[in-house]
Coordinates of C-alpha atoms in Angstrom, one line a residue:
X22 CA 92.7 75.3 117.2
X23 CA 89.9 76.6 115.0
X24 CA 89.1 75.1 111.5
X25 CA 89.9 78.4 109.8
X26 CA 93.4 78.5 111.4
X27 CA 94.2 75.1 110.3
X28 CA 93.4 75.9 106.8
X29 CA 95.0 79.4 106.8
X30 CA 97.5 79.4 109.7
X31 CA 99.1 82.7 108.5
X32 CA 95.7 84.4 107.6
X33 CA 96.8 84.8 103.9
X34 CA 93.5 83.8 102.6
X35 CA 91.7 86.4 104.7
X36 CA 94.2 89.0 103.5
X37 CA 93.5 87.9 99.7
X38 CA 89.7 88.2 100.3
X39 CA 90.0 91.6 101.8
X40 CA 92.3 92.8 98.9
X41 CA 90.2 91.3 96.1
X42 CA 89.4 94.6 94.5
X43 CA 93.2 95.5 94.4
X44 CA 93.8 92.1 93.1
X45 CA 91.4 92.8 90.2
X46 CA 93.0 96.0 89.6
X47 CA 96.5 94.3 89.3
X48 CA 94.9 91.8 86.8
X49 CA 93.5 94.5 84.8
X50 CA 96.9 96.4 84.6
X51 CA 99.1 93.4 84.0
X52 CA 97.3 90.7 81.9
X53 CA 98.0 90.6 78.2
X54 CA 94.6 89.6 77.6
X55 CA 91.8 92.3 76.7
X56 CA 89.5 92.1 79.5
X57 CA 86.5 94.6 79.7
X58 CA 83.1 95.2 81.0
X59 CA 80.3 96.9 79.3
X60 CA 76.9 98.2 80.4
X61 CA 73.6 97.2 78.8
X62 CA 74.1 99.7 75.9
X63 CA 77.4 98.1 75.1
X64 CA 79.4 101.0 76.5
X65 CA 82.9 100.3 78.1
X66 CA 82.7 100.6 81.9
X67 CA 86.1 99.2 82.6
X68 CA 89.1 97.8 80.4
X69 CA 92.3 96.3 81.1
X70 CA 95.5 98.1 80.3
X71 CA 96.2 95.8 77.3
X72 CA 92.8 96.7 75.6
X73 CA 93.3 100.4 76.2
X74 CA 96.8 100.6 74.8
X75 CA 95.7 98.3 71.7
X76 CA 93.3 101.2 70.9
X77 CA 96.0 103.8 71.2
X78 CA 95.0 105.2 74.7
X79 CA 97.2 105.6 77.7
X80 CA 94.8 105.6 80.6
X81 CA 92.1 103.1 81.2
X82 CA 89.4 105.7 81.9
X83 CA 89.9 107.1 78.4
X84 CA 88.0 104.3 76.9
X85 CA 85.0 104.4 79.3
X86 CA 81.8 105.6 77.7
X87 CA 83.0 104.5 74.2
X88 CA 81.7 101.7 72.2
X89 CA 82.9 99.2 69.5
X90 CA 81.6 101.6 66.9
X91 CA 84.2 104.3 68.1
X92 CA 86.9 101.9 67.7
X93 CA 86.3 99.3 64.9
X94 CA 84.7 99.3 61.3
X95 CA 81.0 99.7 61.3
X96 CA 80.6 96.0 60.2
X97 CA 82.6 94.7 62.9
X98 CA 81.1 96.8 65.6
X99 CA 77.4 95.8 64.6
X100 CA 78.1 92.3 64.7
X101 CA 79.6 92.8 68.5
X102 CA 76.7 94.8 69.7
X103 CA 74.2 92.3 68.1
X104 CA 76.2 89.5 70.1
X105 CA 76.0 91.4 73.2
X106 CA 72.5 92.3 72.9
X107 CA 71.6 88.6 72.3
X108 CA 73.6 87.7 75.5
X109 CA 71.8 90.2 77.4
X110 CA 68.3 88.8 76.2
X111 CA 68.9 85.3 76.6
X112 CA 71.6 85.5 79.3
X113 CA 73.7 82.8 77.6
X114 CA 77.3 83.2 77.1
X115 CA 79.6 83.1 74.1
X116 CA 82.7 81.0 74.9
X117 CA 86.0 81.0 72.7
X118 CA 84.6 82.2 69.4
X119 CA 87.2 83.0 67.0
X120 CA 86.4 86.5 65.6
X121 CA 88.0 88.5 62.8
X122 CA 88.5 92.2 63.7
X123 CA 88.5 94.7 60.9
X124 CA 89.9 97.9 61.7
X125 CA 89.1 101.5 60.2
X126 CA 92.5 101.5 58.3
X127 CA 91.6 98.2 56.7
X128 CA 94.0 95.9 58.8
X129 CA 92.7 92.7 60.1
X130 CA 93.4 90.9 63.5
X131 CA 92.1 87.7 64.9
X132 CA 91.1 86.9 68.4
X133 CA 89.2 84.3 70.6
X134 CA 86.5 86.0 72.3
X135 CA 84.5 84.9 75.3
X136 CA 81.5 87.0 76.6
X137 CA 79.1 86.5 79.5
X138 CA 76.2 88.4 81.3
X139 CA 77.4 90.2 84.4
X140 CA 75.2 90.5 87.5
X141 CA 75.1 92.7 90.6
X142 CA 75.2 91.2 94.1
X143 CA 71.4 91.6 94.1
X144 CA 71.2 89.3 91.1
X145 CA 70.2 92.1 88.6
X146 CA 71.7 91.7 85.2
X147 CA 74.0 94.7 84.8
X148 CA 75.9 94.2 81.5
X149 CA 78.5 92.2 79.8
X150 CA 82.0 90.9 81.0
X151 CA 84.4 89.7 78.1
X152 CA 87.7 88.6 77.4
X153 CA 89.7 88.5 74.1
X154 CA 92.9 86.9 73.3
X155 CA 94.9 87.9 70.3
X156 CA 95.6 84.8 68.1
X157 CA 96.6 86.8 64.9
X158 CA 99.9 85.2 64.6
X159 CA 98.4 81.6 65.1
X160 CA 95.6 82.3 62.7
X161 CA 97.8 83.6 59.9
X162 CA 99.9 80.5 60.3
X163 CA 96.8 78.4 60.1
X164 CA 95.6 80.3 56.9
X165 CA 99.4 80.1 55.3
X166 CA 99.2 76.2 56.3
X167 CA 95.9 75.8 54.7
X168 CA 97.0 77.8 51.6
X169 CA 100.1 75.6 51.3
X170 CA 98.0 72.3 51.7
X171 CA 95.7 73.6 48.8
X172 CA 98.7 74.4 46.7
X173 CA 100.1 71.0 47.4
X174 CA 96.9 69.3 46.6
X175 CA 96.7 71.3 43.3
X176 CA 100.4 70.2 42.6
X177 CA 99.6 66.6 43.4
X178 CA 96.5 66.6 41.2
X179 CA 98.8 68.0 38.3
X180 CA 101.4 65.3 39.1
X181 CA 98.7 62.6 39.0
X182 CA 97.4 63.8 35.8
X183 CA 100.8 63.9 34.4
X184 CA 101.7 60.4 35.7
X185 CA 98.4 59.0 34.0
X186 CA 99.5 60.8 30.7
X187 CA 102.9 59.4 30.9
X188 CA 101.6 56.0 31.7
X189 CA 99.3 56.0 28.5
X190 CA 102.2 57.3 26.3
X191 CA 104.7 54.6 27.8
X192 CA 101.9 51.9 27.5
X193 CA 101.7 52.7 23.7
X194 CA 105.6 52.8 23.5
X195 CA 105.9 49.6 25.2
X196 CA 106.0 47.1 23.4
X197 CA 104.9 49.3 20.2
X198 CA 104.6 47.0 17.2
X199 CA 104.1 43.1 18.0
X200 CA 105.0 41.3 15.0
X201 CA 102.9 38.4 13.7
X202 CA 105.1 35.5 12.8
X203 CA 103.7 32.1 11.6
X204 CA 104.4 29.3 14.1
X205 CA 105.5 31.5 16.8
X206 CA 103.1 32.6 19.6
X207 CA 104.2 35.7 21.6
X208 CA 103.0 36.4 25.2
X209 CA 104.1 39.4 27.2
X210 CA 103.2 41.2 30.3
X211 CA 104.5 44.6 31.4
X212 CA 103.6 45.9 35.0
X213 CA 105.4 49.2 36.2
X214 CA 105.5 49.5 39.9
X215 CA 104.1 52.8 39.7
X216 CA 102.2 54.6 36.8
X217 CA 105.5 54.3 34.9
X218 CA 108.5 52.4 35.1
X219 CA 112.0 51.3 33.9
X220 CA 111.4 48.1 32.4
X221 CA 111.1 48.1 28.4
X222 CA 110.7 45.3 25.8
X223 CA 110.2 45.9 22.3
X224 CA 110.5 44.1 18.7
X225 CA 112.6 46.4 16.6
X226 CA 112.2 46.2 12.8
X227 CA 115.5 45.0 10.9
X228 CA 116.8 44.4 7.5
X229 CA 116.5 40.6 7.8
X230 CA 113.0 40.8 8.7
X231 CA 113.5 38.2 11.4
X232 CA 111.9 38.1 14.6
X233 CA 114.2 40.3 16.8
X234 CA 113.4 41.2 20.5
X235 CA 115.0 43.3 23.2
X236 CA 114.2 43.4 26.9
X237 CA 115.8 46.0 29.3
X238 CA 115.7 47.0 33.0
X239 CA 116.8 50.5 33.9
X240 CA 118.2 50.7 37.4
X241 CA 115.8 52.6 39.5
X242 CA 111.9 53.1 39.3
X243 CA 109.4 55.8 38.6
X244 CA 109.7 58.9 36.3
X245 CA 113.5 58.9 36.0
X246 CA 113.8 55.4 34.8
X247 CA 110.9 55.9 32.6
X248 CA 112.7 58.9 30.7
X249 CA 115.6 56.6 30.0
X250 CA 113.2 53.8 28.3
X251 CA 112.3 56.5 25.6
X252 CA 116.1 56.9 24.9
X253 CA 116.3 53.2 24.8
X254 CA 113.6 52.7 22.6
X255 CA 115.1 55.1 20.2
X256 CA 118.6 53.5 20.3
X257 CA 117.1 49.8 19.8
X258 CA 115.3 51.0 16.6
X259 CA 118.3 52.8 15.5
X260 CA 120.8 49.9 16.1
X261 CA 118.4 47.3 14.6
X262 CA 118.5 49.1 11.3
X263 CA 121.9 47.7 10.6
X264 CA 121.2 44.4 12.4
X265 CA 123.6 41.7 11.2
X266 CA 122.0 38.6 12.9
X267 CA 124.3 39.2 15.9
X268 CA 122.6 40.1 19.0
X269 CA 125.9 40.9 20.8
X270 CA 126.7 43.7 18.1
X271 CA 123.1 45.0 18.5
X272 CA 123.5 45.3 22.2
X273 CA 127.0 47.0 22.1
X274 CA 125.6 49.5 19.6
X275 CA 122.7 50.5 22.2
X276 CA 125.4 50.5 25.0
X277 CA 127.4 53.0 22.9
X278 CA 124.6 55.3 22.8
X279 CA 123.7 54.9 26.4
X280 CA 127.4 55.5 27.7
X281 CA 127.7 59.0 29.1
X282 CA 124.0 59.7 28.9
X283 CA 123.1 58.2 32.2
X284 CA 123.3 60.2 35.2
X285 CA 123.9 57.4 37.5
X286 CA 123.0 53.7 37.5
X287 CA 123.0 51.3 34.5
X288 CA 120.8 49.3 32.3
X289 CA 120.6 45.5 31.9
X290 CA 119.7 44.2 28.6
X291 CA 118.7 40.9 26.7
X292 CA 118.4 40.7 22.9
X293 CA 117.9 37.8 20.5
X294 CA 116.5 36.7 17.3
X295 CA 114.7 33.5 15.8
X296 CA 116.1 31.8 13.0
X297 CA 114.3 30.4 9.9
X298 CA 111.7 27.6 10.5
X299 CA 113.3 24.1 9.7
X300 CA 111.2 21.4 7.9
X301 CA 110.4 19.8 11.4
X302 CA 109.2 23.0 12.8
X303 CA 112.4 23.7 14.8
X304 CA 114.3 27.2 15.1
X305 CA 117.5 28.3 16.6
X306 CA 117.2 31.1 18.9
X307 CA 120.3 33.3 19.1
X308 CA 120.8 35.3 22.3
X309 CA 123.2 37.9 23.8
X310 CA 122.8 39.7 27.2
X311 CA 124.3 42.9 29.2
X312 CA 123.7 41.8 32.8
X313 CA 120.5 39.9 32.1
X314 CA 122.0 36.5 32.2
X315 CA 119.2 33.9 33.3
X316 CA 116.5 32.8 30.9
X317 CA 114.2 29.7 30.9
X318 CA 113.5 27.1 28.1
X319 CA 110.5 24.9 28.7
X320 CA 111.0 21.6 26.8
X321 CA 107.6 20.1 25.8
X322 CA 109.0 16.5 25.3
X323 CA 110.4 16.4 28.8
X324 CA 107.9 18.6 30.3
X325 CA 110.7 20.4 32.3
X326 CA 111.9 24.0 32.6
X327 CA 115.6 24.6 31.9
X328 CA 117.6 27.2 33.5
X329 CA 120.1 28.6 31.1
X330 CA 122.9 30.7 32.3
X331 CA 124.2 32.8 29.5
X332 CA 127.9 33.7 29.0
X333 CA 129.2 36.7 31.0
X334 CA 128.4 40.1 29.9
X335 CA 128.5 43.5 31.4
X336 CA 125.6 45.9 31.9
X337 CA 125.0 48.8 29.8
X338 CA 125.7 52.4 30.3
X339 CA 129.2 52.0 31.8
X340 CA 132.4 52.7 29.6
X341 CA 134.3 49.8 28.5
X342 CA 131.4 47.4 28.9
X343 CA 130.6 44.4 26.5
X344 CA 127.6 42.3 25.9
X345 CA 128.0 38.5 26.0
X346 CA 129.1 36.4 23.1
X347 CA 126.1 35.3 21.1
X348 CA 124.8 32.0 22.1
X349 CA 122.3 29.7 20.1
X350 CA 119.8 27.5 21.5
X351 CA 117.7 25.0 19.7
X352 CA 113.9 25.0 20.2
X353 CA 111.4 22.5 18.7
X354 CA 107.7 22.6 18.2
X355 CA 106.0 23.2 21.5
X356 CA 109.0 24.4 23.4
X357 CA 108.8 27.8 25.0
X358 CA 111.4 30.5 25.9
X359 CA 110.8 32.9 28.8
X360 CA 112.5 36.1 29.6
X361 CA 111.7 38.2 32.6
X362 CA 113.1 41.0 34.6
X363 CA 114.1 40.6 38.4
X364 CA 111.0 42.0 39.8
X365 CA 109.5 38.5 39.6
X366 CA 112.2 36.4 41.3
X367 CA 113.3 39.1 43.8
X368 CA 109.4 39.7 45.0
X369 CA 109.6 39.2 48.8
X370 CA 106.9 37.9 51.2
X371 CA 106.2 39.6 54.5
X372 CA 108.9 37.3 56.1
X373 CA 111.5 38.4 53.5
X374 CA 111.5 35.2 51.4
X375 CA 111.8 35.8 47.8
X376 CA 109.7 34.4 45.1
X377 CA 112.8 32.8 43.7
X378 CA 113.7 31.0 40.4
X379 CA 112.6 27.6 41.8
X380 CA 109.0 28.8 42.2
X381 CA 109.1 30.4 38.9
X382 CA 110.2 27.1 37.2
X383 CA 107.3 25.2 38.9
X384 CA 104.8 27.6 37.9
X385 CA 105.9 27.6 34.1
X386 CA 105.8 23.7 34.5
X387 CA 102.5 23.5 36.1
X388 CA 100.8 25.8 33.7
X389 CA 102.5 24.7 30.5
X390 CA 98.9 23.8 29.2
X391 CA 97.7 27.2 29.3
X392 CA 98.6 29.7 26.3
X393 CA 101.7 31.7 26.7
X394 CA 99.7 34.7 27.3
X395 CA 97.6 33.3 29.9
X396 CA 100.7 32.1 31.6
X397 CA 102.0 35.5 32.1
X398 CA 99.0 36.4 33.9
X399 CA 99.0 33.4 36.0
X400 CA 102.6 34.1 37.0
X401 CA 101.9 37.6 38.0
X402 CA 99.0 36.7 40.1
X403 CA 101.1 34.1 41.9
X404 CA 103.7 36.4 42.6
X405 CA 101.1 38.8 44.1
X406 CA 99.9 36.0 46.4
X407 CA 103.4 35.4 47.6
X408 CA 104.0 39.1 48.4
X409 CA 100.6 39.5 50.1
X410 CA 100.4 43.0 49.0
X411 CA 98.4 44.9 46.4
X412 CA 101.5 47.0 45.5
X413 CA 104.4 45.8 43.6
X414 CA 107.8 46.0 44.9
X415 CA 109.4 46.5 41.5
X416 CA 108.7 46.8 37.9
X417 CA 107.6 43.4 36.4
X418 CA 108.0 42.2 32.9
X419 CA 107.7 38.8 31.2
X420 CA 108.3 37.8 27.8
X421 CA 107.3 34.3 26.2
X422 CA 107.7 32.7 22.8
X423 CA 106.3 29.3 21.9
X424 CA 106.9 27.2 18.6
X425 CA 103.8 26.1 17.0

């Protein structure tokens, strides 16, 4: 058996070769692509049916002898002519160029265009063969996507600017006025998880002119929680105007203003005031809480930090809730009082282990020789080392007082 018979036992290859012209004609009739042949003057010699119909003709011979100047805007036709003459001059093809087609009626379409020099069997350069594929739908989708991305970038820039402005405003509002009290050193740290946050603390003015403080934590993060801190700032200032040396009444007044105004969630709170300084330098600290039960007291004499669990009290923003009964704590010279939000003790390492109360106590004891303000920053950095992350998992607030 001959080798050709092994390759083509039924003779189909020979038939295809013999029918090459008819196959080309079939391709020109059925392909959705715009295939064309032009002579050296860029006149159409042959064209696919899709190209013919696109230009409003019925028969393929109707396009013969025409040029792009007869079909497109002058600008587009001139560019196509220049490209084709360059191909004829250099004999280098253009492959998959994206082209914008501008029509006489002003409409626009997009194609990928490939053009190559066409040679006769003798090797003589005869003209151009080209193929264009309509990509108008894909191109318009790309343009719309790019426009959407640009709009999104603009909106993100506006949002970023708004966040920066909100951060500046909230940074002024929190804590606001920090009182100067003889023989009481105050340290604080306020670090929202994002540009703004739901933690708040303040030192409201009051008729007794005592050192009154409030710390709160709005459930949630970001802008929504930050909006509520503005309301809380107002409510604490308003409630402090009638402060009667009872932090429980103060928190209940704030809760009354919050109830029904929170769309969802709640607010935890802690409030307290320092009593008058005694001859030995000691003071009473009177506290009440609303879901913010744990505080720490560092006793200088024992060089130990004591965890204090305040009496039961409910969170704010829920009807029928009440702050805990007031509790007095005796503080001596050198003693410190620490209040903090849960963003510290609940900060988790990559393996899920929380920073925890024990670590916090150890840090306060270890750095008792630092100022109360320096201690706040040390605690924050220690928490960051524990989480092994540059970003916070929650808002973080620390408040400290030391009797001197």
